PDB file of C-alpha atoms in Angstrom:
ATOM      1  CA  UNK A  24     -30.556   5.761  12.638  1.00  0.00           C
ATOM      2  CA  UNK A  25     -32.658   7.920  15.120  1.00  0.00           C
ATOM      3  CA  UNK A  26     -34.577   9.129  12.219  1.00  0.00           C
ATOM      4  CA  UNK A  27     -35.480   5.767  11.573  1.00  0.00           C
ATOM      5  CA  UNK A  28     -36.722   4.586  14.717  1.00  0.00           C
ATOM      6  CA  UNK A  29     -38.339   8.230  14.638  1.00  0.00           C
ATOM      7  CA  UNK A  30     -40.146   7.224  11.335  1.00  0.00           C
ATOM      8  CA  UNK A  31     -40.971   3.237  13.012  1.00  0.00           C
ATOM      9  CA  UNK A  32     -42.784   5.036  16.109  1.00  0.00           C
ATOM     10  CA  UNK A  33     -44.748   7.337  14.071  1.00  0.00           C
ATOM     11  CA  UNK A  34     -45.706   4.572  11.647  1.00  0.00           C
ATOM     12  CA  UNK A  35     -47.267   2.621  14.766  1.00  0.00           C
ATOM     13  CA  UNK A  36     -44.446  -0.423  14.527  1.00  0.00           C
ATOM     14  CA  UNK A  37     -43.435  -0.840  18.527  1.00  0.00           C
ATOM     15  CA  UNK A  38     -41.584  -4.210  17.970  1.00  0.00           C
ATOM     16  CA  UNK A  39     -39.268  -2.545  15.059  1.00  0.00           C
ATOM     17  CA  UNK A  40     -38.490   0.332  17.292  1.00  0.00           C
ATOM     18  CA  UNK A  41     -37.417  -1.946  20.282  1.00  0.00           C
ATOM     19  CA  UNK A  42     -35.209  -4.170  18.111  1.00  0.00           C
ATOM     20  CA  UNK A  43     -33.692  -0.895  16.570  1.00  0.00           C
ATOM     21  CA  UNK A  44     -33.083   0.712  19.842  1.00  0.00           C
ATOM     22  CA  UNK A  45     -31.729  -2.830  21.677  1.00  0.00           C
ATOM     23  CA  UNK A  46     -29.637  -3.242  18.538  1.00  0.00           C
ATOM     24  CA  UNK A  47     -28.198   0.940  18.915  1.00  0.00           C
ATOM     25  CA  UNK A  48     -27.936   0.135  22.658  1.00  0.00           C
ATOM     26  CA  UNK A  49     -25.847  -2.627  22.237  1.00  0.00           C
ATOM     27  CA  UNK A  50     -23.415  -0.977  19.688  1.00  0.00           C
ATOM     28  CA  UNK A  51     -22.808   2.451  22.410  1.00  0.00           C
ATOM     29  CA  UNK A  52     -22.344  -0.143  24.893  1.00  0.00           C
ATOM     30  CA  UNK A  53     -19.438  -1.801  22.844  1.00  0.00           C
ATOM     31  CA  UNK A  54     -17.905   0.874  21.310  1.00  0.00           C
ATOM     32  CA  UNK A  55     -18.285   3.224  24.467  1.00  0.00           C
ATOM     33  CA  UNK A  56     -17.485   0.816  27.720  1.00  0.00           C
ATOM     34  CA  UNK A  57     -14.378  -0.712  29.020  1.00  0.00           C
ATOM     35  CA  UNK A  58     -11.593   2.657  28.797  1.00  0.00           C
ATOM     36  CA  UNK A  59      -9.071   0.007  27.072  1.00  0.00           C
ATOM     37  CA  UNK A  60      -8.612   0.728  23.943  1.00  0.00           C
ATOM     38  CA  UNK A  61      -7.870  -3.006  23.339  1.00  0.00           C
ATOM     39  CA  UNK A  62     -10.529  -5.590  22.845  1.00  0.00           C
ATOM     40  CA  UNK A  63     -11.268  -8.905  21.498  1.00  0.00           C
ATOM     41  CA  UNK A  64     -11.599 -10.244  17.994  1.00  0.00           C
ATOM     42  CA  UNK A  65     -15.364 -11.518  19.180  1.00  0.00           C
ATOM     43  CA  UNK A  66     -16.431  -8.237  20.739  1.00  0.00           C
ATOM     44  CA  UNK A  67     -14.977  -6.348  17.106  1.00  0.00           C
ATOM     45  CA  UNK A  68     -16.902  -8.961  15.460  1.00  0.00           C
ATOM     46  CA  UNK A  69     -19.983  -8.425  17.718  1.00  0.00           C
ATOM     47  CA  UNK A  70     -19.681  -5.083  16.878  1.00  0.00           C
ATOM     48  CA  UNK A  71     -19.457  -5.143  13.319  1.00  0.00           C
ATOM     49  CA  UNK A  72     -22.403  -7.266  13.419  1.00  0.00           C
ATOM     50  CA  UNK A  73     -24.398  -4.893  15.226  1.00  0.00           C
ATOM     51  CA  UNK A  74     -23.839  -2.347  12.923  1.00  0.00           C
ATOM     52  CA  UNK A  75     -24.756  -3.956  10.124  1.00  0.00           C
ATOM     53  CA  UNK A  76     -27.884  -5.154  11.714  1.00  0.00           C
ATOM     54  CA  UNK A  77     -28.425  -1.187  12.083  1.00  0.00           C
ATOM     55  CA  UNK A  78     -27.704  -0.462   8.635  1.00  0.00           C
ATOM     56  CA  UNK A  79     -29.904  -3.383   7.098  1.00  0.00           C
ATOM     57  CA  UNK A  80     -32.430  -1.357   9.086  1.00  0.00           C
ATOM     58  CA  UNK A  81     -32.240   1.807   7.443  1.00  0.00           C
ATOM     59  CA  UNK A  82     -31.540  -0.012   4.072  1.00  0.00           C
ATOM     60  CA  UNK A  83     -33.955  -2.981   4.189  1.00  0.00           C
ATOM     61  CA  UNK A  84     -31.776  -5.713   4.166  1.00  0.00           C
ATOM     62  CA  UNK A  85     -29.353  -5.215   1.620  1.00  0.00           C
ATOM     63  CA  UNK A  86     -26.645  -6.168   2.731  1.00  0.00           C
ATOM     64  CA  UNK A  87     -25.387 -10.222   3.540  1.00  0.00           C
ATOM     65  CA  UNK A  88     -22.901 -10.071   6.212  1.00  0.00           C
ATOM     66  CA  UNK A  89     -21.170 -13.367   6.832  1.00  0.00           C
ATOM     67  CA  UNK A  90     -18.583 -13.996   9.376  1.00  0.00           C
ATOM     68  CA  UNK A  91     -16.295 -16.860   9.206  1.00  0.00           C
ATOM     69  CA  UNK A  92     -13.477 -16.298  12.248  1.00  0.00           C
ATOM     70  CA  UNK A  93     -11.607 -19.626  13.328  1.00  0.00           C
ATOM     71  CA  UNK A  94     -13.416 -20.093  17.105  1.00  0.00           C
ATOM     72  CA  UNK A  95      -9.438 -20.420  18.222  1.00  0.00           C
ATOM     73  CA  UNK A  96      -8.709 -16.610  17.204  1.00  0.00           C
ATOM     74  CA  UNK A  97     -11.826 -14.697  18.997  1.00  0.00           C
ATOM     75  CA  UNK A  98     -10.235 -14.547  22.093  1.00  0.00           C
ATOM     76  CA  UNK A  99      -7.013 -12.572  20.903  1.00  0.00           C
ATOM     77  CA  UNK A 100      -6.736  -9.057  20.992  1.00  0.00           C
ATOM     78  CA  UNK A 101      -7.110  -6.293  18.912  1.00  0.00           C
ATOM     79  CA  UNK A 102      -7.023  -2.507  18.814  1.00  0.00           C
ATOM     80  CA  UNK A 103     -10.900  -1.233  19.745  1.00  0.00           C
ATOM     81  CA  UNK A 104     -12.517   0.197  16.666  1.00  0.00           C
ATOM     82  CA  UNK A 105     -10.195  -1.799  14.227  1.00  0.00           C
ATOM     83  CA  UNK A 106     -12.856  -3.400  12.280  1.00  0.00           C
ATOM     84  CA  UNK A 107     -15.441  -0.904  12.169  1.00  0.00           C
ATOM     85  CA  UNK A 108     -14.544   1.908   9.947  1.00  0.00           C
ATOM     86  CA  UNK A 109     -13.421  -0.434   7.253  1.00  0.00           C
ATOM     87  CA  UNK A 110     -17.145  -2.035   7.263  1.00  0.00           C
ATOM     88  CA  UNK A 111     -18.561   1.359   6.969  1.00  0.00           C
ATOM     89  CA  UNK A 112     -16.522   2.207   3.946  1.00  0.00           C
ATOM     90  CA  UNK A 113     -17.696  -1.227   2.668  1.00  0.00           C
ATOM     91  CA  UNK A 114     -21.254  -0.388   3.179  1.00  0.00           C
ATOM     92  CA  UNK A 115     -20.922   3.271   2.065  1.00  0.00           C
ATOM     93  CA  UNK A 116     -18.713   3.470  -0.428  1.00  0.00           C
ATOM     94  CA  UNK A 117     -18.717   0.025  -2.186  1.00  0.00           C
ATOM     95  CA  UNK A 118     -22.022  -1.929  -1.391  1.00  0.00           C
ATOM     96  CA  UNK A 119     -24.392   1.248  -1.783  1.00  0.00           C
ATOM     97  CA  UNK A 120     -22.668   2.672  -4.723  1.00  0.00           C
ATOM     98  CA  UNK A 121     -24.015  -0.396  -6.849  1.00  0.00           C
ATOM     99  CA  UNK A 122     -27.001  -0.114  -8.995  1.00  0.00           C
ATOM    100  CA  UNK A 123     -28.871  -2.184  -6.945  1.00  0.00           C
ATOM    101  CA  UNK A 124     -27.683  -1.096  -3.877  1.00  0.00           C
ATOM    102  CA  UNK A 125     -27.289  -4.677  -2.569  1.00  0.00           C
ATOM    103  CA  UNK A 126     -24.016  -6.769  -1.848  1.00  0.00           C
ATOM    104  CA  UNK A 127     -22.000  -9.226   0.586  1.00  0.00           C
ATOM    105  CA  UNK A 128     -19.332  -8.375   3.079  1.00  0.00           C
ATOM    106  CA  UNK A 129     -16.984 -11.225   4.223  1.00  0.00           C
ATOM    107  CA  UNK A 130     -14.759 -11.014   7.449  1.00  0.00           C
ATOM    108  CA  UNK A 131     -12.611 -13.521   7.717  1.00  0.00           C
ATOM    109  CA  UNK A 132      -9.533 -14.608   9.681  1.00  0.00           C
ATOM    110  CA  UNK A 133      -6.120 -16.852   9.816  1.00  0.00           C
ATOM    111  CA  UNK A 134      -2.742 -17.340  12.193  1.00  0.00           C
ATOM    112  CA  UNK A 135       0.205 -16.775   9.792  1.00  0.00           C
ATOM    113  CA  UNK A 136       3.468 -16.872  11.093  1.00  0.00           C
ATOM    114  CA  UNK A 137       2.530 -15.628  14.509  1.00  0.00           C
ATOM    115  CA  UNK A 138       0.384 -12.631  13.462  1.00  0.00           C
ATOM    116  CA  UNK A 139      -3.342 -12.753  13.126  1.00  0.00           C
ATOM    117  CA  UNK A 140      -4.549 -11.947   8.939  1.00  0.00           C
ATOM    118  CA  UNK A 141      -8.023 -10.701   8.994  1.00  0.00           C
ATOM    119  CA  UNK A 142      -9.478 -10.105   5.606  1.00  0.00           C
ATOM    120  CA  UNK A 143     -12.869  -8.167   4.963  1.00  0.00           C
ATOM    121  CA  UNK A 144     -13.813  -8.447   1.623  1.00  0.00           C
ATOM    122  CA  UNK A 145     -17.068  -6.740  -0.246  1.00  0.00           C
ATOM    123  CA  UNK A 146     -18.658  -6.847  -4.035  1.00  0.00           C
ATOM    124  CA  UNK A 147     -19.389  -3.208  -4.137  1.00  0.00           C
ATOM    125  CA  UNK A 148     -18.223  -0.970  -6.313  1.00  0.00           C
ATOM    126  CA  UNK A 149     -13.923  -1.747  -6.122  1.00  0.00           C
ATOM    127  CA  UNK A 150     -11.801   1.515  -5.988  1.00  0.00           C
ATOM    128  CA  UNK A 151      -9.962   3.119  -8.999  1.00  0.00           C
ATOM    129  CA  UNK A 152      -6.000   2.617  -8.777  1.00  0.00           C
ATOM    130  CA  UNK A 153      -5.371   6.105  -8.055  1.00  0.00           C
ATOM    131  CA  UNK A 154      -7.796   6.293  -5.188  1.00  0.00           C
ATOM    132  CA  UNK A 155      -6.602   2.722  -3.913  1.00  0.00           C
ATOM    133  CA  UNK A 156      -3.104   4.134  -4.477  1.00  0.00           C
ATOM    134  CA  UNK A 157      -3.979   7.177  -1.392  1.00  0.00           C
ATOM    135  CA  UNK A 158      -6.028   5.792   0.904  1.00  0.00           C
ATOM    136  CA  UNK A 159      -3.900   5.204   3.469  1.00  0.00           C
ATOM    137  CA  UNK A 160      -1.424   8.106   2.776  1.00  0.00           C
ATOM    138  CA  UNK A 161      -3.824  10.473   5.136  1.00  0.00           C
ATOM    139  CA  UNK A 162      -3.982  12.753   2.033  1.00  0.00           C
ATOM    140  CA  UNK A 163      -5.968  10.930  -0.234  1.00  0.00           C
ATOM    141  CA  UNK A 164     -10.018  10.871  -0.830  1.00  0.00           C
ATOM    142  CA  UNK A 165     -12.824   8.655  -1.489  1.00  0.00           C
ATOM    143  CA  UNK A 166     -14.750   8.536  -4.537  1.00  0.00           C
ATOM    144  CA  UNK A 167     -17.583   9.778  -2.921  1.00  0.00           C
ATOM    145  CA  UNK A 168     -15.362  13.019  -1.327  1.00  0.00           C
ATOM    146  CA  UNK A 169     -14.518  11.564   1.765  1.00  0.00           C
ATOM    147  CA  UNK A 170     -11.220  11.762   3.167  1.00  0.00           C
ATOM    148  CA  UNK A 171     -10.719   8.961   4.492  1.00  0.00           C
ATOM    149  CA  UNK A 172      -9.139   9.831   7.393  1.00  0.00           C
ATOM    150  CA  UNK A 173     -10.796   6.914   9.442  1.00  0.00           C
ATOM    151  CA  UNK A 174      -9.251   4.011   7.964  1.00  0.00           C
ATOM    152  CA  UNK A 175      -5.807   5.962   7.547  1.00  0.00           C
ATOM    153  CA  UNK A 176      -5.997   6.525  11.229  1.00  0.00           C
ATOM    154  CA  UNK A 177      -6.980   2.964  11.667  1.00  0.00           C
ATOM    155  CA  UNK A 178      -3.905   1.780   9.759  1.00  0.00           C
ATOM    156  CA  UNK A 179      -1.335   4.314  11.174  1.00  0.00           C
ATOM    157  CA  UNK A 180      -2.895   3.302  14.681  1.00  0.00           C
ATOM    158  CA  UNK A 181      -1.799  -0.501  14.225  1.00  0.00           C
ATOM    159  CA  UNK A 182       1.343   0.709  12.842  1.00  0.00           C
ATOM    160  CA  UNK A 183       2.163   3.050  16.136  1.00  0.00           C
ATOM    161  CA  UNK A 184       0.863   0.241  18.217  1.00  0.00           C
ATOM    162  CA  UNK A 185       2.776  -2.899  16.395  1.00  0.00           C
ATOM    163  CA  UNK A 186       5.312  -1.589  14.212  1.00  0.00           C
ATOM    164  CA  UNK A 187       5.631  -0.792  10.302  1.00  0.00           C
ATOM    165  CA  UNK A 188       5.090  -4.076   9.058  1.00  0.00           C
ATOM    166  CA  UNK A 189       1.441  -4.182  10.305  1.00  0.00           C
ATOM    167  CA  UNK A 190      -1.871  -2.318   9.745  1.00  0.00           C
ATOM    168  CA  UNK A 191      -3.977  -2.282   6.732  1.00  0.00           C
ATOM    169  CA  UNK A 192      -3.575  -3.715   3.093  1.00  0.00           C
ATOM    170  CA  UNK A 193      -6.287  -2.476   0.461  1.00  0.00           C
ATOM    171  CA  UNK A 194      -6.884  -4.368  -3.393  1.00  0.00           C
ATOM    172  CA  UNK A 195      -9.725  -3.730  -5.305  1.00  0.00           C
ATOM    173  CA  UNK A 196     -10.864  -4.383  -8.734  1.00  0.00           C
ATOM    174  CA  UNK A 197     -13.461  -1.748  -9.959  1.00  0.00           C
ATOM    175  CA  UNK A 198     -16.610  -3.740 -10.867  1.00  0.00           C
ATOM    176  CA  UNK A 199     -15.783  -6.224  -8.633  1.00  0.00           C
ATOM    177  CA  UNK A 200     -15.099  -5.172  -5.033  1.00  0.00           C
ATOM    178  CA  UNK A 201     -12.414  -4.600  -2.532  1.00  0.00           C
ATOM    179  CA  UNK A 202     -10.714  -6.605  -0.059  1.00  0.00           C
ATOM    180  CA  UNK A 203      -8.908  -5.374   2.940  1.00  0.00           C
ATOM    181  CA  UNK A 204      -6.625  -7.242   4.626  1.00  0.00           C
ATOM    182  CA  UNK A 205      -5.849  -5.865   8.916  1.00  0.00           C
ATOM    183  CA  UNK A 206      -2.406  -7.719  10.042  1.00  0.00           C
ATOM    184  CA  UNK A 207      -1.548  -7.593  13.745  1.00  0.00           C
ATOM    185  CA  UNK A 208       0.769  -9.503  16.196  1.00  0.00           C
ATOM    186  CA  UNK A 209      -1.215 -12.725  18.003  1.00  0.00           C
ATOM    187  CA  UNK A 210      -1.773 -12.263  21.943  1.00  0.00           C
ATOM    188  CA  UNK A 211      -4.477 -13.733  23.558  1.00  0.00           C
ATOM    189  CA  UNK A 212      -6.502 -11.697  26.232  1.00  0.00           C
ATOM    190  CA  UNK A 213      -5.004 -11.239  29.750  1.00  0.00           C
TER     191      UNK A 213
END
């Protein structure tokens, strides 16, 4: 991201620059302030939006983000940094793995049976069943040679925090895309 508003200021584009370093500004400012490590659905949204306004940045648009949270949920709480790493892996490792490096990542969101569903869902690339079948044993890796260790930390986070029957769910369909699904208890902010 530097690089690129390195590249904007040497091509002469001042307004580019100042929207890429606002939008960079604003995503250290959310990930970095407040010492809780427990947010707010809106701010992880926020967040997630800001980084993807980053990315489209560096990769000209390619990627349709679309958020579509019930209003009555942003205001419940979730672990800081929830949201983020599974976006990334959308972006990295499904979205920019197509041919035409272009796709769509959906967040979405639901109250079932006192625990808050979110689902993220992308078109990339999907994962094979024996990568999908590791990713969040800690031991597994990505197609790409990753190691996933963000989103298995992620998951085993919610689980430490909320108990075994919460943290991350992952089906894909190679060709098609991936979904993941975050499950956590409801409480509203204090």
């Amino acid at each position: 991201t530097m690089d690129m508003i390195n590249w904007l200021a040497q091509q002469g584009r001042p307004d580019e620059v100042s929207r890429a370093v606002q939008s960079l500004s604003r995503f250290y400012k959310l990930t970095l302030s407040r010492k809780q490590s427990i947010s707010t659905i809106y701010r992880e949204a926020e967040h997630v939006s800001i980084y993807l306004q980053i990315q489209n940045m560096r990769y000209h648009d390619s990627i349709t983000f679309v958020s579509d949270i019930p209003d009555e949920l942003m205001e419940y709480q979730i672990p800081k940094l929830t949201l983020q790493p599974i976006i990334e892996n959308s972006v990295l490792h499904g979205i920019l793995e197509t041919a035409d490096k272009t796709g769509t990542i959906v967040l979405t969101g639901w109250m079932e049976d006192g625990d808050i569903v979110l689902l993220i869902s992308d078109d990339g690339v999907g994962i094979s069943p024996e990568i999908l079948s590791t990713i969040l044993s800690g031991k597994g890796n990505s197609q790409s040679g990753g190691t996933n260790i963000a989103v298995y930390n992620t998951h085993r986070r919610l689980q430490i925090l909320y108990g075994k029957d919460y943290g991350l769910a992952y089906s894909s369909k190679p060709g098609e895309g991936t979904e993941v699904e975050i499950r956590f208890p409801a409480h509203r902010e204090e």
